């Protein structure tokens, strides 16, 4: 009996205890309402991490008052007091505030948001600064926009950035009417190579810092710089694979894997893979390329953080030099040849291999004092054979151009470039009375070199009667003639009316060998910058002393060094007009020495003075719809001096000339983010007057610059159904427009265009199926162009079908 009583009492106590325990559940989100998977929630000694939807549930909590704490690296820790009663199921939600500005000064870990809106830029100020607080226009495209537009290259996404348009098919753009310069990856300058364009599979976002940026980056183009930010590891596991098929025999696949490698989350990884095999609407053009991009972040303590990126890419195709049309004497009809028309031969090729590795370090000595460093080694190799236009039409027996016969040349080239880029700086945060300071002092070094063994050869011009070839008008009487009395070309002319494609017999051509002497170019600079916050004002004051060094005949007996230097100031102010809107103003300068190739080429006509520019800009930046939507307005004036352009000399296609001055002025608007939980949007508009204001050629003065539209813009939106019969469905719709643009030919102008894109998607469980039609109404248009012999048409109507799985 005694044992029975004890057993019953024990069962009663257990039951009472179970009934007395409570359950706590809730959701952890960011400021913008995005769920935070992997966040830690602690109640006393009990802890749990949130699932992929940011939800958590903790059972067996004793009744009473408890302190609930939630943490997530990169966000401020939050604690709340909660009282629970017997058997209660309590709900407690948290909205965490990003602390990325204090966490890291270089991008060691990845961006967690899944939005068209981006919060922070590192490149614009060398520190993690909210874009709203940067006194200069910064436009961007996030990976979410890229995914919804099924974009694979930068040319596919520049339509989302105000004031930016294609100049050609290469890695070559116009920023506010000024041609782009070198490429930047993670804020580090790499080689300015005109293509081919790398795939976007490992890119987190593309951002453009508008206007002169020399105070941050040294020599840079006056219209702005484009910075490509690679994907970094995340603290939570995210894995995705995607397959795409479409028009032009397109086949693509990508994979993205990321997450922690140990239980403590101090070692993170990311692996991006991509492969493409596709044709083009352009004759003889195809794309075979792949990317392998692993990344590792090591965070041993809260004070030391290290990231290593490796990117390996390969491209195997032909170099597309654009569409030729009939010459000026036959009129300026852009439709005289089809947009698919390309000049090349079947056996042409371009094979490039690019590999670059980046090592980044962020170490905090104290909460207010840190050291930051990034180093990149970038290597580029190219093997090229191409038939291309000689930039002029064939001539008849009287020396007059034949508008339907294209003069040709053949280039074979093997080259290698190596670039080293080092960025180091100290960051100190201080308080002086009511003002806070974020002081940056640093040193940058960038080096680019061509080692021994680079060479190229040219076959061009006309055969001479006594042997050999020439392209000089002075030799016209001695040109060898055919049965019709016309000069005999070294490389057969290309008949625009009756094109012929063959396996070229390279041995039939007379080549001029052109070995390239080893060269080296480097620049380095010291800079100081202070971001001052005082009441509702923020001031940005900085200066950079930059040195530029060109070395010709590097490591040879006749090595020669040329050095230039320049001090570059930067001033900016931001005023918080309301809680949601900041207004700003800025003044910046740029300095850009002419490239070594143009300075040393005996046919170019140099040497040439450096390019100098300055900009005055003002505007407003705001956040709306509960800070889910960002809108940025910029008004600017840029003056640029000493610009190099082709002289269009028929006797010397390599001859360059230098303009006196160009001016660009206008305004831009960018909108990115979410209007409602169902509707996301990116939109932009630019009004830009870019004119030649000084020139040795009086006819150029007042003329609009090449590939610089007066009006351009567009939008792209996605509406997602999350309830009802259409639950899981998504609809996308977008439009892009551009006004007419000039080329380098005064009589040739590219027409205005407006194109539309539309698509639909369906997400069920972890699967997502997307279908997109680009250029729905099959509008014939041109995205850029040089002259009658080199135009760049946009793609006709085409579709992409994508199937993805996330796990």
Coordinates of N, CA, C and O in Angstrom, one line a residue, residues 641-791:
X641 N 38.1 67.2 -69.6 CA 39.1 67.8 -70.5 C 40.1 66.8 -71.1 O 40.5 65.9 -70.4
X642 N 40.5 67.0 -72.3 CA 41.6 66.3 -72.9 C 41.2 64.8 -73.2 O 41.9 63.9 -72.9
X643 N 40.1 64.6 -74.0 CA 39.6 63.3 -74.2 C 40.2 62.8 -75.5 O 40.2 63.5 -76.6
X644 N 40.6 61.5 -75.5 CA 41.1 60.8 -76.7 C 40.0 60.2 -77.5 O 39.1 59.5 -77.0
X645 N 39.9 60.4 -78.8 CA 39.0 59.8 -79.7 C 39.7 59.4 -81.0 O 40.8 60.0 -81.3
X646 N 39.1 58.5 -81.8 CA 39.7 58.1 -83.1 C 39.5 59.3 -84.0 O 38.5 59.9 -84.1
X647 N 40.6 59.6 -84.8 CA 40.6 60.7 -85.7 C 39.8 60.3 -87.0 O 39.6 61.2 -87.8
X648 N 39.4 59.1 -87.2 CA 38.7 58.6 -88.4 C 39.5 59.0 -89.7 O 38.9 59.6 -90.7
X649 N 40.8 58.8 -89.7 CA 41.7 59.1 -90.8 C 41.7 57.9 -91.7 O 42.2 56.8 -91.3
X650 N 41.2 58.0 -93.0 CA 41.2 56.8 -93.8 C 42.6 56.2 -94.1 O 42.8 55.0 -94.3
X651 N 43.6 57.1 -94.0 CA 45.0 56.6 -94.3 C 45.6 56.0 -93.0 O 46.7 55.3 -93.2
X652 N 45.1 56.3 -91.9 CA 45.7 55.7 -90.6 C 44.6 55.4 -89.6 O 44.2 56.3 -88.9
X653 N 44.0 54.2 -89.7 CA 42.9 53.9 -88.8 C 43.2 53.9 -87.3 O 42.4 54.0 -86.4
X654 N 44.6 54.0 -87.0 CA 45.0 54.0 -85.6 C 45.2 55.4 -85.0 O 45.5 55.6 -83.8
X655 N 45.1 56.4 -85.9 CA 45.3 57.8 -85.5 C 44.3 58.3 -84.5 O 43.1 58.1 -84.7
X656 N 44.7 58.9 -83.4 CA 43.9 59.4 -82.4 C 44.0 60.9 -82.4 O 45.0 61.5 -82.8
X657 N 43.0 61.6 -81.8 CA 43.0 63.0 -81.6 C 42.4 63.4 -80.3 O 41.7 62.6 -79.7
X658 N 42.8 64.5 -79.8 CA 42.4 64.9 -78.4 C 41.4 66.1 -78.4 O 41.8 67.2 -79.0
X659 N 40.2 65.9 -77.9 CA 39.3 67.0 -77.8 C 39.6 67.9 -76.6 O 40.2 67.5 -75.6
X660 N 39.2 69.1 -76.7 CA 39.5 70.1 -75.6 C 38.6 69.8 -74.4 O 39.1 69.7 -73.3
X661 N 37.3 69.8 -74.6 CA 36.4 69.7 -73.4 C 35.1 69.1 -73.7 O 34.5 69.3 -74.8
X662 N 34.5 68.4 -72.8 CA 33.2 67.8 -72.8 C 32.5 68.1 -71.5 O 33.1 68.2 -70.5
X663 N 31.2 68.4 -71.6 CA 30.4 68.7 -70.4 C 29.1 67.8 -70.4 O 28.5 67.6 -71.4
X664 N 28.8 67.3 -69.2 CA 27.6 66.5 -69.0 C 26.8 67.1 -67.9 O 27.4 67.4 -66.8
X665 N 25.5 67.3 -68.0 CA 24.7 67.9 -67.0 C 23.3 67.3 -67.1 O 22.8 67.0 -68.2
X666 N 22.6 67.1 -66.0 CA 21.3 66.5 -66.0 C 20.9 66.0 -64.6 O 21.4 66.4 -63.6
X667 N 19.9 65.1 -64.6 CA 19.4 64.6 -63.4 C 19.0 63.1 -63.6 O 18.7 62.7 -64.7
X668 N 19.0 62.4 -62.5 CA 18.7 60.9 -62.5 C 17.8 60.6 -61.3 O 17.8 61.2 -60.3
X669 N 17.0 59.5 -61.5 CA 16.2 59.0 -60.5 C 16.3 57.5 -60.5 O 16.1 56.8 -61.5
X670 N 16.5 56.9 -59.3 CA 16.6 55.4 -59.1 C 15.6 55.0 -58.0 O 15.6 55.7 -56.9
X671 N 14.8 54.0 -58.2 CA 13.9 53.5 -57.2 C 14.1 52.0 -57.1 O 14.1 51.3 -58.1
X672 N 14.3 51.5 -55.9 CA 14.5 50.0 -55.7 C 13.9 49.6 -54.4 O 14.0 50.2 -53.4
X673 N 13.2 48.5 -54.5 CA 12.6 47.9 -53.2 C 11.2 47.3 -53.4 O 10.8 46.9 -54.4
X674 N 10.5 47.3 -52.2 CA 9.2 46.7 -52.2 C 8.2 47.7 -51.8 O 8.3 48.4 -50.8
X675 N 7.1 47.8 -52.6 CA 6.0 48.7 -52.3 C 5.0 48.0 -51.3 O 4.5 48.7 -50.5
X676 N 4.8 46.7 -51.5 CA 3.9 46.0 -50.6 C 4.6 44.6 -50.5 O 5.5 44.2 -51.2
X677 N 4.0 43.7 -49.6 CA 4.6 42.4 -49.4 C 4.5 41.6 -50.7 O 5.3 40.6 -50.9
X678 N 3.7 42.0 -51.7 CA 3.5 41.2 -52.9 C 4.2 41.9 -54.1 O 4.4 41.2 -55.1
X679 N 4.6 43.2 -54.0 CA 5.1 43.9 -55.2 C 6.5 44.5 -55.0 O 6.7 45.3 -54.0
X680 N 7.4 44.0 -55.8 CA 8.8 44.6 -55.8 C 9.0 45.3 -57.1 O 8.4 45.0 -58.1
X681 N 9.9 46.3 -57.0 CA 10.1 47.2 -58.2 C 11.5 47.7 -58.2 O 12.1 48.1 -57.2
X682 N 12.0 47.9 -59.5 CA 13.2 48.7 -59.7 C 12.9 49.6 -60.9 O 12.3 49.1 -61.9
X683 N 13.2 50.8 -60.8 CA 12.8 51.8 -61.9 C 13.9 52.9 -61.9 O 14.6 53.2 -60.9
X684 N 14.1 53.5 -63.1 CA 15.1 54.5 -63.2 C 14.8 55.4 -64.4 O 14.1 55.0 -65.3
X685 N 15.3 56.6 -64.3 CA 15.2 57.6 -65.4 C 16.4 58.5 -65.3 O 16.8 58.9 -64.3
X686 N 16.9 58.9 -66.5 CA 18.0 59.8 -66.6 C 17.8 60.8 -67.7 O 17.4 60.4 -68.8
X687 N 18.0 62.1 -67.4 CA 18.0 63.2 -68.4 C 19.4 63.7 -68.4 O 19.9 64.2 -67.4
X688 N 20.1 63.5 -69.6 CA 21.5 63.8 -69.6 C 21.9 64.6 -70.9 O 21.7 64.1 -72.0
X689 N 22.4 65.8 -70.7 CA 22.9 66.6 -71.8 C 24.4 66.5 -71.8 O 25.1 67.1 -71.0
X690 N 25.0 65.7 -72.7 CA 26.4 65.5 -72.8 C 26.9 66.0 -74.1 O 26.6 65.4 -75.2
X691 N 27.7 67.1 -74.1 CA 28.1 67.8 -75.3 C 29.5 68.1 -75.4 O 30.2 68.2 -74.4
X692 N 30.0 68.2 -76.6 CA 31.4 68.6 -76.9 C 31.4 70.2 -76.8 O 30.7 70.8 -77.6
X693 N 32.2 70.7 -75.9 CA 32.2 72.2 -75.8 C 33.4 72.9 -76.3 O 33.4 74.1 -76.6
X694 N 34.5 72.1 -76.4 CA 35.8 72.7 -77.0 C 36.4 71.6 -77.9 O 36.5 70.4 -77.5
X695 N 36.9 72.0 -79.1 CA 37.5 71.1 -80.0 C 38.3 71.8 -81.0 O 37.9 72.9 -81.4
X696 N 39.3 71.2 -81.6 CA 40.1 71.7 -82.7 C 39.2 71.7 -84.0 O 39.5 72.4 -84.9
X697 N 38.2 70.8 -84.0 CA 37.3 70.8 -85.1 C 36.0 71.6 -84.8 O 35.2 71.2 -84.0
X698 N 35.9 72.7 -85.4 CA 34.7 73.6 -85.1 C 33.4 72.9 -85.3 O 32.4 73.2 -84.6
X699 N 33.3 71.9 -86.2 CA 32.0 71.3 -86.5 C 31.6 70.4 -85.3 O 30.4 70.0 -85.2
X700 N 32.5 70.0 -84.4 CA 32.2 69.2 -83.3 C 31.6 70.0 -82.1 O 30.8 69.4 -81.3
X701 N 31.9 71.2 -82.0 CA 31.4 72.0 -80.9 C 29.9 72.1 -80.8 O 29.2 72.4 -81.8
X702 N 29.3 71.7 -79.7 CA 27.9 71.7 -79.5 C 27.3 70.4 -79.9 O 26.0 70.2 -79.7
X703 N 28.1 69.5 -80.4 CA 27.5 68.2 -80.8 C 27.4 67.3 -79.6 O 28.2 67.2 -78.7
X704 N 26.3 66.5 -79.6 CA 26.1 65.5 -78.5 C 27.1 64.4 -78.5 O 27.4 63.9 -79.6
X705 N 27.6 64.0 -77.4 CA 28.6 62.9 -77.4 C 28.1 61.6 -77.9 O 26.9 61.4 -77.9
X706 N 29.0 60.7 -78.3 CA 28.6 59.4 -78.8 C 28.0 58.5 -77.7 O 28.4 58.5 -76.6
X707 N 26.9 57.8 -78.2 CA 26.2 56.9 -77.3 C 25.8 57.5 -76.0 O 25.9 56.9 -74.9
X708 N 25.3 58.7 -76.0 CA 24.9 59.5 -74.9 C 23.5 59.9 -75.1 O 23.2 61.1 -75.6
X709 N 22.5 59.1 -74.8 CA 21.1 59.5 -75.0 C 20.6 60.7 -74.1 O 21.1 60.8 -73.0
X710 N 19.8 61.5 -74.6 CA 19.2 62.6 -73.8 C 18.3 62.1 -72.8 O 18.3 62.6 -71.6
X711 N 17.5 61.1 -73.1 CA 16.5 60.5 -72.2 C 16.7 59.0 -72.2 O 16.8 58.4 -73.3
X712 N 16.7 58.3 -71.1 CA 16.7 56.9 -71.0 C 16.2 56.5 -69.7 O 16.2 57.2 -68.7
X713 N 15.7 55.2 -69.6 CA 15.2 54.7 -68.3 C 14.4 53.4 -68.5 O 14.5 52.8 -69.6
X714 N 13.7 53.1 -67.5 CA 12.9 51.9 -67.6 C 12.4 51.4 -66.2 O 12.7 52.1 -65.2
X715 N 11.7 50.3 -66.2 CA 11.3 49.7 -64.9 C 11.1 48.2 -65.1 O 11.0 47.7 -66.2
X716 N 11.1 47.6 -63.9 CA 10.9 46.1 -63.9 C 10.2 45.8 -62.6 O 10.7 46.2 -61.5
X717 N 9.1 45.1 -62.6 CA 8.4 44.8 -61.4 C 7.9 43.4 -61.3 O 7.8 42.7 -62.4
X718 N 7.8 42.9 -60.1 CA 7.3 41.5 -59.9 C 6.2 41.5 -58.9 O 6.3 42.1 -57.8
X719 N 5.0 40.9 -59.2 CA 3.9 40.8 -58.3 C 3.8 39.3 -58.0 O 3.7 38.4 -58.9
X720 N 3.8 39.0 -56.7 CA 3.8 37.6 -56.2 C 2.5 37.3 -55.4 O 2.1 38.1 -54.5
X721 N 1.7 36.3 -55.8 CA 0.5 35.9 -55.2 C 0.9 34.9 -54.0 O 1.6 33.9 -54.3
X722 N 0.4 35.2 -52.8 CA 0.7 34.4 -51.7 C -0.5 33.8 -51.0 O -0.5 33.3 -49.9
X723 N -1.6 33.9 -51.7 CA -2.9 33.3 -51.2 C -3.8 33.0 -52.3 O -3.7 33.5 -53.4
X724 N -4.9 32.3 -52.0 CA -5.9 32.1 -53.0 C -5.6 31.1 -54.1 O -4.6 30.3 -53.9
X725 N -6.3 31.1 -55.1 CA -6.1 30.1 -56.2 C -4.8 30.3 -56.9 O -4.3 29.3 -57.5
X726 N -4.3 31.5 -56.9 CA -3.0 31.8 -57.6 C -1.8 31.7 -56.6 O -0.7 32.2 -57.0
X727 N -2.0 31.2 -55.5 CA -0.9 31.1 -54.5 C 0.4 30.5 -55.1 O 0.3 29.4 -55.7
X728 N 1.5 31.2 -55.0 CA 2.8 30.7 -55.6 C 3.1 31.3 -56.9 O 4.2 31.1 -57.4
X729 N 2.1 31.9 -57.6 CA 2.3 32.5 -58.9 C 3.0 33.8 -58.8 O 2.8 34.6 -57.8
X730 N 3.8 34.2 -59.8 CA 4.4 35.5 -59.8 C 4.4 36.0 -61.3 O 4.5 35.2 -62.2
X731 N 4.1 37.3 -61.4 CA 4.1 37.9 -62.7 C 5.1 39.0 -62.8 O 5.3 39.8 -61.8
X732 N 5.9 39.1 -63.9 CA 6.9 40.1 -64.1 C 6.6 40.9 -65.3 O 6.1 40.4 -66.3
X733 N 6.9 42.2 -65.3 CA 6.7 43.0 -66.4 C 7.7 44.2 -66.4 O 8.0 44.8 -65.3
X734 N 8.3 44.5 -67.5 CA 9.3 45.6 -67.5 C 9.4 46.3 -68.9 O 8.9 45.8 -69.9
X735 N 10.0 47.5 -68.9 CA 10.2 48.2 -70.1 C 11.5 49.0 -70.0 O 11.9 49.4 -69.0
X736 N 12.1 49.2 -71.2 CA 13.3 49.9 -71.3 C 13.2 50.9 -72.5 O 12.8 50.4 -73.5
X737 N 13.7 52.1 -72.3 CA 13.6 53.0 -73.5 C 14.9 53.9 -73.5 O 15.6 54.1 -72.5
X738 N 15.1 54.4 -74.7 CA 16.3 55.3 -74.9 C 16.0 56.2 -76.1 O 15.4 55.8 -77.1
X739 N 16.4 57.4 -76.0 CA 16.2 58.4 -77.1 C 17.3 58.1 -78.1 O 18.2 57.3 -77.9
X740 N 17.3 58.8 -79.2 CA 18.3 58.7 -80.2 C 19.7 59.0 -79.7 O 19.9 59.8 -78.8
X741 N 20.7 58.4 -80.4 CA 22.1 58.6 -79.9 C 23.0 58.8 -81.1 O 22.8 58.3 -82.2
X742 N 24.0 59.6 -81.0 CA 25.0 59.9 -82.0 C 26.1 58.7 -82.0 O 26.2 58.0 -81.0
X743 N 26.8 58.6 -83.1 CA 27.9 57.7 -83.2 C 29.1 58.6 -83.5 O 29.0 59.8 -83.5
X744 N 30.3 58.0 -83.8 CA 31.4 58.8 -84.2 C 31.3 59.3 -85.6 O 32.1 60.2 -86.0
X745 N 30.4 58.8 -86.4 CA 30.1 59.3 -87.7 C 29.1 60.5 -87.6 O 28.0 60.2 -87.2
X746 N 29.4 61.7 -88.1 CA 28.5 62.8 -87.9 C 27.1 62.5 -88.6 O 26.1 63.1 -88.2
X747 N 27.1 61.7 -89.7 CA 25.9 61.5 -90.5 C 25.1 60.3 -90.0 O 24.1 59.9 -90.6
X748 N 25.6 59.6 -89.0 CA 25.0 58.3 -88.6 C 24.5 58.4 -87.2 O 25.2 58.7 -86.2
X749 N 23.2 58.2 -87.0 CA 22.5 58.4 -85.7 C 21.7 57.1 -85.4 O 20.9 56.6 -86.3
X750 N 21.8 56.6 -84.2 CA 21.0 55.5 -83.8 C 19.6 55.9 -83.3 O 19.5 56.9 -82.6
X751 N 18.5 55.2 -83.7 CA 17.2 55.7 -83.4 C 16.8 55.4 -82.0 O 17.4 54.5 -81.3
X752 N 15.7 56.1 -81.5 CA 15.2 55.8 -80.2 C 14.5 54.4 -80.2 O 14.1 53.9 -81.3
X753 N 14.3 53.9 -79.0 CA 13.6 52.6 -79.0 C 12.9 52.5 -77.6 O 13.3 53.1 -76.6
X754 N 11.9 51.6 -77.6 CA 11.2 51.2 -76.3 C 10.9 49.7 -76.5 O 10.3 49.3 -77.5
X755 N 11.4 48.9 -75.6 CA 11.1 47.5 -75.6 C 10.5 47.1 -74.3 O 10.6 47.7 -73.3
X756 N 9.7 45.9 -74.4 CA 9.0 45.4 -73.2 C 9.4 44.0 -73.0 O 9.6 43.2 -73.9
X757 N 9.4 43.6 -71.7 CA 9.7 42.2 -71.3 C 8.5 41.8 -70.4 O 8.0 42.6 -69.6
X758 N 8.2 40.5 -70.4 CA 7.1 40.0 -69.5 C 7.4 38.5 -69.2 O 8.0 37.8 -70.0
X759 N 6.9 38.1 -68.0 CA 7.2 36.7 -67.7 C 6.2 36.3 -66.6 O 5.4 37.1 -66.0
X760 N 6.3 35.0 -66.2 CA 5.5 34.4 -65.2 C 6.4 33.4 -64.5 O 7.3 32.8 -65.0
X761 N 6.1 33.1 -63.2 CA 6.8 32.1 -62.4 C 5.8 31.4 -61.5 O 4.7 31.9 -61.2
X762 N 6.2 30.3 -61.0 CA 5.4 29.5 -60.1 C 6.3 28.8 -59.1 O 7.3 28.1 -59.5
X763 N 6.1 29.0 -57.8 CA 6.9 28.5 -56.8 C 6.0 27.5 -56.0 O 5.0 27.9 -55.4
X764 N 6.5 26.3 -55.8 CA 5.8 25.3 -55.0 C 6.8 24.5 -54.2 O 7.8 24.0 -54.8
X765 N 6.6 24.6 -52.9 CA 7.6 24.0 -52.0 C 8.9 24.6 -52.3 O 9.1 25.9 -52.2
X766 N 9.9 23.9 -52.7 CA 11.3 24.4 -52.9 C 11.6 24.5 -54.4 O 12.7 24.9 -54.8
X767 N 10.6 24.3 -55.2 CA 10.8 24.4 -56.7 C 10.3 25.8 -57.2 O 9.3 26.3 -56.7
X768 N 11.0 26.3 -58.1 CA 10.6 27.5 -58.8 C 10.8 27.4 -60.3 O 11.9 27.0 -60.8
X769 N 9.7 27.7 -61.0 CA 9.7 27.6 -62.5 C 9.5 29.1 -63.0 O 8.5 29.7 -62.6
X770 N 10.3 29.5 -63.9 CA 10.2 30.9 -64.4 C 10.3 30.9 -65.9 O 11.1 30.2 -66.5
X771 N 9.4 31.7 -66.5 CA 9.4 31.9 -68.0 C 9.4 33.4 -68.3 O 8.6 34.1 -67.7
X772 N 10.3 33.8 -69.1 CA 10.5 35.2 -69.4 C 10.6 35.4 -70.9 O 11.4 34.7 -71.6
X773 N 9.9 36.4 -71.4 CA 10.0 36.8 -72.8 C 10.6 38.2 -72.9 O 10.1 39.1 -72.3
X774 N 11.8 38.3 -73.5 CA 12.4 39.6 -73.7 C 12.1 40.2 -75.0 O 12.0 39.5 -76.0
X775 N 11.9 41.5 -75.1 CA 11.6 42.2 -76.3 C 10.3 41.6 -76.9 O 10.3 41.1 -78.0
X776 N 9.2 41.6 -76.1 CA 8.0 41.0 -76.5 C 7.5 41.3 -77.9 O 7.0 40.4 -78.6
X777 N 7.6 42.6 -78.3 CA 7.1 43.0 -79.5 C 8.1 43.0 -80.7 O 7.9 43.6 -81.7
X778 N 9.2 42.4 -80.4 CA 10.3 42.1 -81.4 C 10.7 43.4 -82.0 O 10.8 43.6 -83.3
X779 N 11.0 44.4 -81.2 CA 11.5 45.7 -81.7 C 12.9 45.7 -82.1 O 13.8 45.3 -81.4
X780 N 13.2 46.1 -83.4 CA 14.6 46.2 -83.9 C 15.2 47.5 -83.3 O 14.6 48.5 -83.4
X781 N 16.3 47.3 -82.6 CA 16.9 48.4 -82.0 C 18.5 48.2 -81.9 O 18.9 47.1 -82.1
X782 N 19.2 49.3 -81.6 CA 20.6 49.3 -81.5 C 21.0 49.8 -80.1 O 20.6 50.9 -79.7
X783 N 21.8 49.1 -79.4 CA 22.2 49.5 -78.0 C 23.5 50.3 -78.0 O 23.8 51.0 -77.0
X784 N 24.2 50.4 -79.1 CA 25.4 51.2 -79.2 C 26.0 51.1 -80.6 O 25.5 50.4 -81.5
X785 N 27.0 51.9 -80.9 CA 27.6 51.9 -82.2 C 28.7 52.9 -82.3 O 28.8 53.9 -81.6
X786 N 29.7 52.5 -83.2 CA 30.8 53.4 -83.5 C 30.6 54.2 -84.9 O 30.8 55.4 -84.9
X787 N 30.3 53.4 -85.9 CA 30.3 53.9 -87.3 C 29.5 53.0 -88.2 O 28.9 52.0 -87.7
X788 N 29.6 53.3 -89.5 CA 28.9 52.4 -90.5 C 29.5 51.0 -90.4 O 28.7 50.0 -90.8
X789 N 30.7 50.8 -90.0 CA 31.3 49.5 -90.0 C 31.1 48.7 -88.7 O 31.4 47.5 -88.6
X790 N 30.7 49.4 -87.6 CA 30.6 48.7 -86.3 C 29.4 49.3 -85.5 O 29.5 50.3 -84.8
X791 N 28.3 48.5 -85.7 CA 27.1 48.8 -84.9 C 26.7 47.6 -84.0 O 27.0 46.5 -84.3

